Amino acid sequence: HVQLVESGGGSVQAGGSLRLSCAASKDTDTYNCMGWFRQAPGKERRGIASIGTDGTKTYLESVKGRFTISRDDANNTLYLQMNSLKPEDTAMYYCAAANRRPPGIAPLERRLYNYWGQGTQVTVS
């Protein structure tokens, strides 16, 4: 049973920073891809950042230059450093992991991911 547990969310003023963490119960280097998604009230869940086992990173355009995804496979943890936060970044943030990446599925597509955390709330005012 795979568990992903997010932490690090909270309330912050615009322009501030937060660092989200995602602790995995399974060795993170066994996942082909790990990612962060977010879902605002009334909106669909969207992928915002992903990282492959080879270190390749993909970002949603609106977070490029502000957010940085990283993974620490030695500690089975995924991170999301969020700087220059904006009110529109307010959402529930979810960690996700994919066993493999079939051809034709982009790294920020929700259907790629097999496992999900419960989410951590980020509020920017």
PDB file of C-alpha atoms in Angstrom:
ATOM      1  CA  HIS A   1       0.000   0.000   0.000  1.00  0.00           C
ATOM      2  CA  VAL A   2       1.609   3.203  -1.183  1.00  0.00           C
ATOM      3  CA  GLN A   3       1.184   6.323   0.889  1.00  0.00           C
ATOM      4  CA  LEU A   4       2.030   9.871  -0.016  1.00  0.00           C
ATOM      5  CA  VAL A   5       1.761  12.456   2.742  1.00  0.00           C
ATOM      6  CA  GLU A   6       2.003  16.152   2.016  1.00  0.00           C
ATOM      7  CA  SER A   7       3.019  18.837   4.477  1.00  0.00           C
ATOM      8  CA  GLY A   8       4.155  22.446   4.508  1.00  0.00           C
ATOM      9  CA  GLY A   9       0.990  24.208   3.421  1.00  0.00           C
ATOM     10  CA  GLY A  10      -0.340  27.255   5.196  1.00  0.00           C
ATOM     11  CA  SER A  11      -1.359  30.861   4.857  1.00  0.00           C
ATOM     12  CA  VAL A  12       1.044  33.429   3.470  1.00  0.00           C
ATOM     13  CA  GLN A  13       0.913  36.943   2.114  1.00  0.00           C
ATOM     14  CA  ALA A  14       1.374  37.657  -1.554  1.00  0.00           C
ATOM     15  CA  GLY A  15       5.048  37.660  -2.438  1.00  0.00           C
ATOM     16  CA  GLY A  16       5.879  35.142   0.267  1.00  0.00           C
ATOM     17  CA  SER A  17       7.251  31.630   0.032  1.00  0.00           C
ATOM     18  CA  LEU A  18       6.313  28.143   1.144  1.00  0.00           C
ATOM     19  CA  ARG A  19       8.005  24.781   0.769  1.00  0.00           C
ATOM     20  CA  LEU A  20       5.801  21.743   0.374  1.00  0.00           C
ATOM     21  CA  SER A  21       7.047  18.267   1.173  1.00  0.00           C
ATOM     22  CA  CYS A  22       5.681  14.880   0.201  1.00  0.00           C
ATOM     23  CA  ALA A  23       6.850  11.850   2.138  1.00  0.00           C
ATOM     24  CA  ALA A  24       6.479   8.537   0.342  1.00  0.00           C
ATOM     25  CA  SER A  25       6.110   5.160   2.008  1.00  0.00           C
ATOM     26  CA  LYS A  26       7.878   3.510  -0.931  1.00  0.00           C
ATOM     27  CA  ASP A  27      11.298   4.236  -2.424  1.00  0.00           C
ATOM     28  CA  THR A  28      10.751   7.264  -4.636  1.00  0.00           C
ATOM     29  CA  ASP A  29      13.354   6.099  -7.142  1.00  0.00           C
ATOM     30  CA  THR A  30      10.955   3.324  -8.150  1.00  0.00           C
ATOM     31  CA  TYR A  31       8.519   5.888  -9.563  1.00  0.00           C
ATOM     32  CA  ASN A  32       9.036   6.920 -13.145  1.00  0.00           C
ATOM     33  CA  CYS A  33       7.597  10.345 -12.452  1.00  0.00           C
ATOM     34  CA  MET A  34       6.438  12.370  -9.467  1.00  0.00           C
ATOM     35  CA  GLY A  35       4.437  15.532  -9.561  1.00  0.00           C
ATOM     36  CA  TRP A  36       2.500  18.269  -7.841  1.00  0.00           C
ATOM     37  CA  PHE A  37      -1.065  19.162  -8.703  1.00  0.00           C
ATOM     38  CA  ARG A  38      -3.377  21.794  -7.333  1.00  0.00           C
ATOM     39  CA  GLN A  39      -7.096  22.284  -7.195  1.00  0.00           C
ATOM     40  CA  ALA A  40      -8.878  25.520  -6.390  1.00  0.00           C
ATOM     41  CA  PRO A  41     -12.541  25.500  -5.298  1.00  0.00           C
ATOM     42  CA  GLY A  42     -14.810  24.903  -8.273  1.00  0.00           C
ATOM     43  CA  LYS A  43     -11.932  24.166 -10.619  1.00  0.00           C
ATOM     44  CA  GLU A  44     -10.362  21.001 -11.960  1.00  0.00           C
ATOM     45  CA  ARG A  45      -7.174  19.556 -10.558  1.00  0.00           C
ATOM     46  CA  ARG A  46      -4.204  20.658 -12.661  1.00  0.00           C
ATOM     47  CA  GLY A  47      -0.642  19.497 -12.856  1.00  0.00           C
ATOM     48  CA  ILE A  48       1.819  22.248 -12.029  1.00  0.00           C
ATOM     49  CA  ALA A  49       5.187  20.515 -11.792  1.00  0.00           C
ATOM     50  CA  SER A  50       6.695  17.112 -12.403  1.00  0.00           C
ATOM     51  CA  ILE A  51      10.084  15.469 -12.182  1.00  0.00           C
ATOM     52  CA  GLY A  52      11.292  12.255 -13.749  1.00  0.00           C
ATOM     53  CA  THR A  53      13.826   9.755 -12.470  1.00  0.00           C
ATOM     54  CA  ASP A  54      16.333  11.319 -14.844  1.00  0.00           C
ATOM     55  CA  GLY A  55      15.723  14.707 -13.238  1.00  0.00           C
ATOM     56  CA  THR A  56      13.779  16.145 -16.138  1.00  0.00           C
ATOM     57  CA  LYS A  57      11.402  18.824 -14.861  1.00  0.00           C
ATOM     58  CA  THR A  58       8.206  20.137 -16.377  1.00  0.00           C
ATOM     59  CA  TYR A  59       6.241  23.153 -15.169  1.00  0.00           C
ATOM     60  CA  LEU A  60       2.913  24.742 -15.859  1.00  0.00           C
ATOM     61  CA  GLU A  61       3.609  28.051 -17.566  1.00  0.00           C
ATOM     62  CA  SER A  62       2.017  30.109 -14.803  1.00  0.00           C
ATOM     63  CA  VAL A  63       4.451  28.810 -12.160  1.00  0.00           C
ATOM     64  CA  LYS A  64       7.664  28.792 -14.195  1.00  0.00           C
ATOM     65  CA  GLY A  65      10.373  30.847 -12.585  1.00  0.00           C
ATOM     66  CA  ARG A  66       8.537  30.900  -9.250  1.00  0.00           C
ATOM     67  CA  PHE A  67       8.173  27.224  -8.288  1.00  0.00           C
ATOM     68  CA  THR A  68      10.889  24.578  -8.156  1.00  0.00           C
ATOM     69  CA  ILE A  69      10.263  20.847  -7.900  1.00  0.00           C
ATOM     70  CA  SER A  70      12.909  18.530  -6.500  1.00  0.00           C
ATOM     71  CA  ARG A  71      13.165  14.994  -5.224  1.00  0.00           C
ATOM     72  CA  ASP A  72      15.359  13.442  -2.566  1.00  0.00           C
ATOM     73  CA  ASP A  73      15.344   9.750  -3.306  1.00  0.00           C
ATOM     74  CA  ALA A  74      17.630   9.006  -0.364  1.00  0.00           C
ATOM     75  CA  ASN A  75      14.866  10.245   1.945  1.00  0.00           C
ATOM     76  CA  ASN A  76      11.890   9.280  -0.245  1.00  0.00           C
ATOM     77  CA  THR A  77      10.671  12.846  -0.327  1.00  0.00           C
ATOM     78  CA  LEU A  78       9.383  15.157  -3.038  1.00  0.00           C
ATOM     79  CA  TYR A  79       9.507  18.936  -2.597  1.00  0.00           C
ATOM     80  CA  LEU A  80       7.934  21.999  -4.118  1.00  0.00           C
ATOM     81  CA  GLN A  81       9.571  25.322  -3.341  1.00  0.00           C
ATOM     82  CA  MET A  82       7.109  28.121  -4.046  1.00  0.00           C
ATOM     83  CA  ASN A  83       8.329  31.705  -4.220  1.00  0.00           C
ATOM     84  CA  SER A  84       6.650  34.971  -5.174  1.00  0.00           C
ATOM     85  CA  LEU A  85       3.282  33.514  -4.295  1.00  0.00           C
ATOM     86  CA  LYS A  86       0.165  35.135  -5.697  1.00  0.00           C
ATOM     87  CA  PRO A  87      -3.466  34.992  -4.540  1.00  0.00           C
ATOM     88  CA  GLU A  88      -4.237  32.888  -7.620  1.00  0.00           C
ATOM     89  CA  ASP A  89      -1.922  30.196  -6.254  1.00  0.00           C
ATOM     90  CA  THR A  90      -4.467  29.536  -3.503  1.00  0.00           C
ATOM     91  CA  ALA A  91      -5.524  25.889  -3.761  1.00  0.00           C
ATOM     92  CA  MET A  92      -5.248  22.448  -2.284  1.00  0.00           C
ATOM     93  CA  TYR A  93      -1.918  21.005  -3.369  1.00  0.00           C
ATOM     94  CA  TYR A  94      -1.505  17.302  -4.040  1.00  0.00           C
ATOM     95  CA  CYS A  95       1.521  15.100  -4.465  1.00  0.00           C
ATOM     96  CA  ALA A  96       1.330  12.266  -7.003  1.00  0.00           C
ATOM     97  CA  ALA A  97       3.478   9.409  -8.249  1.00  0.00           C
ATOM     98  CA  ALA A  98       3.483   7.398 -11.461  1.00  0.00           C
ATOM     99  CA  ASN A  99       4.841   3.898 -11.875  1.00  0.00           C
ATOM    100  CA  ARG A 100       5.604   4.427 -15.522  1.00  0.00           C
ATOM    101  CA  ARG A 101       5.056   6.909 -18.301  1.00  0.00           C
ATOM    102  CA  PRO A 102       3.347   5.423 -21.350  1.00  0.00           C
ATOM    103  CA  PRO A 103       3.994   7.098 -24.696  1.00  0.00           C
ATOM    104  CA  GLY A 104       1.665   9.951 -25.490  1.00  0.00           C
ATOM    105  CA  ILE A 105       0.913  10.981 -21.915  1.00  0.00           C
ATOM    106  CA  ALA A 106       2.467  14.279 -20.890  1.00  0.00           C
ATOM    107  CA  PRO A 107       4.067  14.559 -17.445  1.00  0.00           C
ATOM    108  CA  LEU A 108       1.451  17.002 -16.144  1.00  0.00           C
ATOM    109  CA  GLU A 109      -1.540  14.920 -17.172  1.00  0.00           C
ATOM    110  CA  ARG A 110      -3.587  13.663 -14.287  1.00  0.00           C
ATOM    111  CA  ARG A 111      -4.208  10.258 -15.902  1.00  0.00           C
ATOM    112  CA  LEU A 112      -0.490   9.478 -15.758  1.00  0.00           C
ATOM    113  CA  TYR A 113      -0.455   9.157 -11.981  1.00  0.00           C
ATOM    114  CA  ASN A 114      -1.255   6.046  -9.959  1.00  0.00           C
ATOM    115  CA  TYR A 115      -0.927   7.323  -6.414  1.00  0.00           C
ATOM    116  CA  TRP A 116      -2.113  10.485  -4.695  1.00  0.00           C
ATOM    117  CA  GLY A 117      -1.694  12.176  -1.355  1.00  0.00           C
ATOM    118  CA  GLN A 118      -4.518  13.735   0.633  1.00  0.00           C
ATOM    119  CA  GLY A 119      -3.438  17.294  -0.058  1.00  0.00           C
ATOM    120  CA  THR A 120      -2.224  20.328   1.833  1.00  0.00           C
ATOM    121  CA  GLN A 121      -3.936  23.715   1.696  1.00  0.00           C
ATOM    122  CA  VAL A 122      -2.103  26.796   0.490  1.00  0.00           C
ATOM    123  CA  THR A 123      -3.768  30.165   0.963  1.00  0.00           C
ATOM    124  CA  VAL A 124      -2.242  33.378  -0.377  1.00  0.00           C
ATOM    125  CA  SER A 125      -3.769  36.698   0.583  1.00  0.00           C
TER     126      SER A 125
END
